[in-house]
Coordinates of C-alpha atoms (C1' of nucleotides) in Angstrom, one line a residue:
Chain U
X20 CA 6.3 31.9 -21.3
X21 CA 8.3 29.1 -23.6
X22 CA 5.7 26.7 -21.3
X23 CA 4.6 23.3 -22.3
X24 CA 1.3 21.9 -22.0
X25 CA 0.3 25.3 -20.4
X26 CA 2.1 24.3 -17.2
X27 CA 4.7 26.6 -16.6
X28 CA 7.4 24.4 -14.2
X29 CA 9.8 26.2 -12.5
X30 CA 13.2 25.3 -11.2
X31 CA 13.4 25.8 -7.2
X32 CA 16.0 24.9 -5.0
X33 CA 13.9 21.7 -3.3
X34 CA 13.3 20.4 -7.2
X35 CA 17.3 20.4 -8.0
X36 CA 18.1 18.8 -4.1
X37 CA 15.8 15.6 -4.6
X38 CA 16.7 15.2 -8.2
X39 CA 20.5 15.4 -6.8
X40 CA 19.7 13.1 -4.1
X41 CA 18.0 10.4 -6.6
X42 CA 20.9 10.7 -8.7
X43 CA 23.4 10.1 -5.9
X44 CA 21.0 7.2 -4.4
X45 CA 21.0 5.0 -7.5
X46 CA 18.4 2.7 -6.3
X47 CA 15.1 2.7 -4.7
X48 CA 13.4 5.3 -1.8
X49 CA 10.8 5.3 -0.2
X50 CA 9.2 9.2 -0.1
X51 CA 10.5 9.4 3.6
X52 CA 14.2 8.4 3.1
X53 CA 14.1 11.2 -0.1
X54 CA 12.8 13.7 2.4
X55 CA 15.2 12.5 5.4
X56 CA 18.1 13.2 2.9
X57 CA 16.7 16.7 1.0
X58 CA 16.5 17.8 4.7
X59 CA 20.1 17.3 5.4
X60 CA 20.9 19.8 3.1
X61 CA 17.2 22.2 3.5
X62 CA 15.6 21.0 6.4
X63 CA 12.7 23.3 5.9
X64 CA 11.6 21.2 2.8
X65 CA 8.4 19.4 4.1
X66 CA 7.3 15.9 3.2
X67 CA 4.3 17.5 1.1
X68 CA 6.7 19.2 -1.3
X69 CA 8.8 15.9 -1.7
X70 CA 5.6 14.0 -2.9
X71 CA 4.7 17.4 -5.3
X72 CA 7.6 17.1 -6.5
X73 CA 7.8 13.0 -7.4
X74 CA 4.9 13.5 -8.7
X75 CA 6.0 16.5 -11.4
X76 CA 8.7 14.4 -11.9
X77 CA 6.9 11.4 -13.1
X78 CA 4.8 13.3 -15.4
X79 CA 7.8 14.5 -16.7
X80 CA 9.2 10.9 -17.0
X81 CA 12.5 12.1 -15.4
X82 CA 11.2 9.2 -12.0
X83 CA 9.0 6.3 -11.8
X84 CA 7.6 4.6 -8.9
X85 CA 7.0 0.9 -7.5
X86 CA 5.1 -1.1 -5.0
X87 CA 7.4 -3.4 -3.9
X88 CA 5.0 -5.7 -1.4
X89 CA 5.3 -2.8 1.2
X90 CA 3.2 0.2 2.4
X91 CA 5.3 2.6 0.9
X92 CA 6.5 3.3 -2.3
X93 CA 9.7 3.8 -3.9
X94 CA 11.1 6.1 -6.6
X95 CA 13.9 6.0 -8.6
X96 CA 15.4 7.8 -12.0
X97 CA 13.4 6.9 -15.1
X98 CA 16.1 5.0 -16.8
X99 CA 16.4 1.3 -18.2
X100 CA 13.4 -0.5 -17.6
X101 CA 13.8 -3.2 -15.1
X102 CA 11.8 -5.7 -12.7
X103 CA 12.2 -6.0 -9.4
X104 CA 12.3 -9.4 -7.0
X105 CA 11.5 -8.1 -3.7
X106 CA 11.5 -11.1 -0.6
X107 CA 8.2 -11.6 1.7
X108 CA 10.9 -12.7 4.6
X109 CA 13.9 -9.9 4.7
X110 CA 12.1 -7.4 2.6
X111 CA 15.0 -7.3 0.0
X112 CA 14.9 -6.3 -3.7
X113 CA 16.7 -6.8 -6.3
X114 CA 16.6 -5.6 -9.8
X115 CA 17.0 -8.2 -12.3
X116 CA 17.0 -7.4 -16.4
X117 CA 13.7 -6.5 -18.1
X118 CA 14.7 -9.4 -20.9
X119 CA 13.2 -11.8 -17.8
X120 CA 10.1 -11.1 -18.9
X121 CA 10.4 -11.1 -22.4
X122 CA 8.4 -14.3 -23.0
X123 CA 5.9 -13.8 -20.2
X124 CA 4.7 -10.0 -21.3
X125 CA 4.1 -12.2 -25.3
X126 CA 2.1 -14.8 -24.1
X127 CA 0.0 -12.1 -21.8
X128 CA -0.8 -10.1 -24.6
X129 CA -1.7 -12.3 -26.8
X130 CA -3.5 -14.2 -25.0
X131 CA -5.2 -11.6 -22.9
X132 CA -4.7 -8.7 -24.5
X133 CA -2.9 -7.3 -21.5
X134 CA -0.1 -5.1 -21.7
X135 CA 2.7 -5.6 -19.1
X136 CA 4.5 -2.7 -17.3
X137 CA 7.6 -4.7 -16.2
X138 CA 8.3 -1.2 -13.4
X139 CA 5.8 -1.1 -11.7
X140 CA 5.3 -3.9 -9.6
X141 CA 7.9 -6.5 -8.0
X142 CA 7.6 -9.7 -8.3
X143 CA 7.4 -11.5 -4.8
X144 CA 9.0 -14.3 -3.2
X145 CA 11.9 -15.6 -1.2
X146 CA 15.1 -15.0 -1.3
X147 CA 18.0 -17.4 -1.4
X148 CA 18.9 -16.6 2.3
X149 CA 15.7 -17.1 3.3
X150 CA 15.0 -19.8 1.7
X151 CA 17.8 -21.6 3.4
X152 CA 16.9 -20.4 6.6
X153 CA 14.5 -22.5 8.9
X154 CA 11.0 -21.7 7.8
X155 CA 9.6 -20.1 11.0
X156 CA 11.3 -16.9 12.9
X157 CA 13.9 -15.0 10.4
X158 CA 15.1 -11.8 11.4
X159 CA 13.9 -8.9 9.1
X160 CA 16.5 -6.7 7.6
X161 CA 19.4 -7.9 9.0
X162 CA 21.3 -6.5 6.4
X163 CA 20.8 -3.6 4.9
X164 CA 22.2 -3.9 1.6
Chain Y
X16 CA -8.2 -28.4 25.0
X17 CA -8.0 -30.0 21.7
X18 CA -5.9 -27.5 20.8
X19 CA -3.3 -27.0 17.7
X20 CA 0.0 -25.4 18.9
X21 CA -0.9 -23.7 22.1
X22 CA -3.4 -21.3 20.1
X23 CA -7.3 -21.7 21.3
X24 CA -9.5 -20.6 18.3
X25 CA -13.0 -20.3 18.8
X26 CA -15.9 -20.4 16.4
X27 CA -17.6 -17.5 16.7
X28 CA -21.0 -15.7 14.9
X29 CA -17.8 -13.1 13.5
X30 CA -15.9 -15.3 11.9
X31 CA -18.5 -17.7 10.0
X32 CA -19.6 -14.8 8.8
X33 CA -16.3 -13.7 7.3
X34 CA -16.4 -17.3 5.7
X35 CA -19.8 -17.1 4.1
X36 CA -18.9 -13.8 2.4
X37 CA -15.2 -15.0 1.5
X38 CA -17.1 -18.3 -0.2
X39 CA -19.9 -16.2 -1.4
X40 CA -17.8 -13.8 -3.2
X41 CA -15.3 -16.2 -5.1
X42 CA -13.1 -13.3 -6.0
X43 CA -11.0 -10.5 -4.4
X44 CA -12.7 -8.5 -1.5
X45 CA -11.0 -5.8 0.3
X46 CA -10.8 -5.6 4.0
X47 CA -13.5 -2.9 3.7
X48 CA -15.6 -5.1 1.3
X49 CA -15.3 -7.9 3.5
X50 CA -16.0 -5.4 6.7
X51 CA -19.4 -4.3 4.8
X52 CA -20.4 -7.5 3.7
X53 CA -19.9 -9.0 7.3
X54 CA -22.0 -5.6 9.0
X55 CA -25.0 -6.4 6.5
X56 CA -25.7 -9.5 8.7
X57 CA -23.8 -8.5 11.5
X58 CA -23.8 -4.4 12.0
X59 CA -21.9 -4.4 14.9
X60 CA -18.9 -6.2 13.4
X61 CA -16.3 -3.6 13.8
X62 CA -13.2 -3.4 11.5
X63 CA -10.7 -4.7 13.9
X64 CA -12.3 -7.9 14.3
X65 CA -12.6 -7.8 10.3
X66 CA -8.8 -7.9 10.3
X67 CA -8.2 -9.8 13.3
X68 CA -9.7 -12.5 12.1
X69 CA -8.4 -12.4 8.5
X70 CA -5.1 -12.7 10.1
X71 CA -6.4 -15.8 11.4
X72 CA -7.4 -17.1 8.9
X73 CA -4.1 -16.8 7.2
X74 CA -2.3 -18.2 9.9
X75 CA -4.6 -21.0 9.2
X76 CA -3.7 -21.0 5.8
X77 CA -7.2 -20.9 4.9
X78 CA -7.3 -17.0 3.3
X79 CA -4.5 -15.5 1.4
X80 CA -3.9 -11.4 0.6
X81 CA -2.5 -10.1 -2.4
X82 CA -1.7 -6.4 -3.4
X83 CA -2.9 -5.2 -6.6
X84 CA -1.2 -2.1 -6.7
X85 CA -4.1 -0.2 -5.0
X86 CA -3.2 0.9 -1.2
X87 CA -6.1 -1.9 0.3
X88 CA -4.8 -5.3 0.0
X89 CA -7.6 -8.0 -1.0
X90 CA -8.2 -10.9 0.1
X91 CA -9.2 -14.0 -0.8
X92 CA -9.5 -18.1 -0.6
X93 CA -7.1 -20.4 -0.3
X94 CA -7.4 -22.6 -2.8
X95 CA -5.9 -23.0 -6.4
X96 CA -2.9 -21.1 -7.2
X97 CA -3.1 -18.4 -9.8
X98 CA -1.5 -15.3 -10.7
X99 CA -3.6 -11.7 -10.7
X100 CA -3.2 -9.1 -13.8
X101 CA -4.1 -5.6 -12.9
X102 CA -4.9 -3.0 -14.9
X103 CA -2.8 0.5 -14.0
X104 CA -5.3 2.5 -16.1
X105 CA -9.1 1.1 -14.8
X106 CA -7.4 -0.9 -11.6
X107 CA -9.8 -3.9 -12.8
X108 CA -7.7 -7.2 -11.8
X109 CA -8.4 -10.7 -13.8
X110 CA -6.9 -14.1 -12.4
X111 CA -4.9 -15.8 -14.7
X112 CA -3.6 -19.7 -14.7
X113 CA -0.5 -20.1 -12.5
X114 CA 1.1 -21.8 -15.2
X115 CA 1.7 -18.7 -17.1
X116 CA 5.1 -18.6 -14.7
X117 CA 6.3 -21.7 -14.6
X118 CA 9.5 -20.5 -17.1
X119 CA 9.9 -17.1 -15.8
X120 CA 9.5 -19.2 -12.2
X121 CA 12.3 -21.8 -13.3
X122 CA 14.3 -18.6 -14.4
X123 CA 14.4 -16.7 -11.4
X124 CA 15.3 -19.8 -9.5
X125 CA 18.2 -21.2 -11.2
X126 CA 19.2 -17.9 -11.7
X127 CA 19.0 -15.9 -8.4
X128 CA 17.7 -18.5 -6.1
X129 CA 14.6 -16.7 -6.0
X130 CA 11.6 -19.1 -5.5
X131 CA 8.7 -16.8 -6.7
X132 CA 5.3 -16.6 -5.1
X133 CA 3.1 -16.6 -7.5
X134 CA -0.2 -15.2 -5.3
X135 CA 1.4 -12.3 -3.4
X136 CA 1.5 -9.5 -5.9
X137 CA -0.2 -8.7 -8.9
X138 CA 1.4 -8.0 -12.7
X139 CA 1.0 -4.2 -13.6
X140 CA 0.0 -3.1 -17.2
X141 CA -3.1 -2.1 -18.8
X142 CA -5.7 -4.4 -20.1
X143 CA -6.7 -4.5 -23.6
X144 CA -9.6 -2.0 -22.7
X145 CA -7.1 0.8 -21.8
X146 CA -4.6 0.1 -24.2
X147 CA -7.6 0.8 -26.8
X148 CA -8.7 3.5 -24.9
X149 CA -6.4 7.2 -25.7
X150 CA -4.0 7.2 -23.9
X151 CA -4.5 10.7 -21.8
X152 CA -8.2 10.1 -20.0
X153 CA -9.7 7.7 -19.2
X154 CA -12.4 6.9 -16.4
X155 CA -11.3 4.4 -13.9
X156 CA -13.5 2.0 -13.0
X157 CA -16.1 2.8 -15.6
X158 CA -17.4 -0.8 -15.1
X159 CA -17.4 -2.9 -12.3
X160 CA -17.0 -5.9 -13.3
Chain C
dT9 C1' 4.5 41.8 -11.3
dT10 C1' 2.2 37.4 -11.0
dA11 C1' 1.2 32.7 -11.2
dG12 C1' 3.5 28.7 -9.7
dA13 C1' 5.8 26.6 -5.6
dT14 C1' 6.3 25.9 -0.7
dG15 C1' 5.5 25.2 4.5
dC16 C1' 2.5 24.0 7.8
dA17 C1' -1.4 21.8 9.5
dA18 C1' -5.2 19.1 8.9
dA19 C1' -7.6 15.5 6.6
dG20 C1' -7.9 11.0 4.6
dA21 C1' -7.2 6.0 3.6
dC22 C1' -5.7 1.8 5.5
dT23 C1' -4.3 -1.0 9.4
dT24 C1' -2.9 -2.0 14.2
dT25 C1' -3.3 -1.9 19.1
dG26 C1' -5.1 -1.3 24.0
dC27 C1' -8.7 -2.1 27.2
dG28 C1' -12.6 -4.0 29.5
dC29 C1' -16.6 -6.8 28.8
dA30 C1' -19.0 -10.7 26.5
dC31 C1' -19.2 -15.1 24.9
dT32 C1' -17.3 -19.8 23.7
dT33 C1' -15.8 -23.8 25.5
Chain H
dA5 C1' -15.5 -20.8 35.5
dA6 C1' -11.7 -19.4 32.6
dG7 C1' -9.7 -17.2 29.0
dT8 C1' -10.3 -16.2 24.1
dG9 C1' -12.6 -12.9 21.1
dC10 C1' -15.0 -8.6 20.5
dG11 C1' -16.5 -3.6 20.2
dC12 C1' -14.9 0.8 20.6
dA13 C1' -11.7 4.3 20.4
dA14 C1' -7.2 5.8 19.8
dA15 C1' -2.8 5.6 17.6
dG16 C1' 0.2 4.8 13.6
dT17 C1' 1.8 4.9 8.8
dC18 C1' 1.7 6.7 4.3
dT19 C1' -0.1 10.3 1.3
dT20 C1' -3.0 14.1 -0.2
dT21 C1' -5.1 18.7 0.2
dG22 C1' -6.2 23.6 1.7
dC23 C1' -4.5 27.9 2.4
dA24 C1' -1.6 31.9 3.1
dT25 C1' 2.9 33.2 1.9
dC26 C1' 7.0 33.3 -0.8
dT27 C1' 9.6 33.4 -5.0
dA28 C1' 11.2 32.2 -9.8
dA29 C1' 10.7 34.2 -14.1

DNA sequence: TTAGATGCAAAGACTTTGCGCACTT
DNA sequence: AAGTGCGCAAAGTCTTTGCATCTAA
């Protein structure tokens, strides 16, 4: 009854296993590596509830999202606002300070009157590693962290 | 047999036709865009050439894509380097002078080896429009243009 | 008890791929 | 003539939606 807003949220089971899972993850997944590891634990849990839930969360600010150059997006804990450098050759990202942009998001709005969401959106680029490597044929992901 | 590389291209009705409407357009078209813009002349134009020979074209280096944050990349002329602001709020997207990154650029490459690209993905925020706006609801692309 | 939450399946948006015929060279 | 390019259809990936059922409060 105590709701907000008129939308009563309720705490289930799948709602405390992804939130435990983003907290144990620090870092970025894609919807379909949150559901891979919710279903270790409750395998029934369907993809469709995963997104449901994401998406509660992010109206509730606990999560945020970004497109990081790829189809899917990734989710992590709402928390100190970062960017993200995410490599067109290996795929990488890494999160780099939010004071990186500090100069960049002043001169965009004044000048355009446009408000920067540092989150949302990585920036895009090469690597060091793959910058060093030959131009052509790299191989993708051979790491994984 | 005058051949670049091994790889045969071949002018075909298709693919001048992508070109008109890529030089017609001077902005950002969508693979669907593009795909209707082509059938108008050309209705039996299917999709998959659409893409097939936007791929080509990039190989090429004649087209580049860029993600605005919106699932359907766009596509667009090679040709003077810029970056792309897009609105979260109204998704409207406005080019702005590469040289708004050359520090942040110089930044990110002294300090992660990161050599950014400044075409590939867009900067998230909301324009002045939807900053103005309340923030609760507001109607995306209320103007087209 | 009862409205919100979930599972399942289907639909949807965007893109890629396979195959046989047509057209460029 | 030879082989690239195309149209069509199907498949693939990521995400959303509909609906009957279940469950937290």
């Amino acid at each position: 009854m105590s709701t907000v807003r008129g939308a009563a949220k309720r705490v289930t089971a799948a709602k405390r296993t992804v939130a435990e899972v983003l907290v144990a993850a620090r870092g970025h997944l894609t919807a379909d590596e949150i559901t891979s590891a919710v279903q270790r634990e409750r395998p029934e849990v369907s993809p469709s509830t995963i997104y449901r839930i994401l998406e509660e969360f992010e109206e509730l600010e606990l999560v945020v999202h970004a497109h990081l150059g790829q189809p899917a997006a990734v989710y992590h804990l709402a928390g100190v606002v970062h960017g993200h450098l995410t490599c067109e050759v290996c795929q990488r990202t890494v999160e780099i300070p939010s004071s990186h942009f500090d100069a960049l998001s002043r001169e965009l709005l004044a000048r355009y009157g446009f408000q920067l969401d540092r989150h949302h959106l990585a920036l895009s680029g090469r690597c060091r590693d793959c910058r060093n490597a030959r131009a052509g044929v790299v191989t993708p992901r051979e790491a994984t962290t």
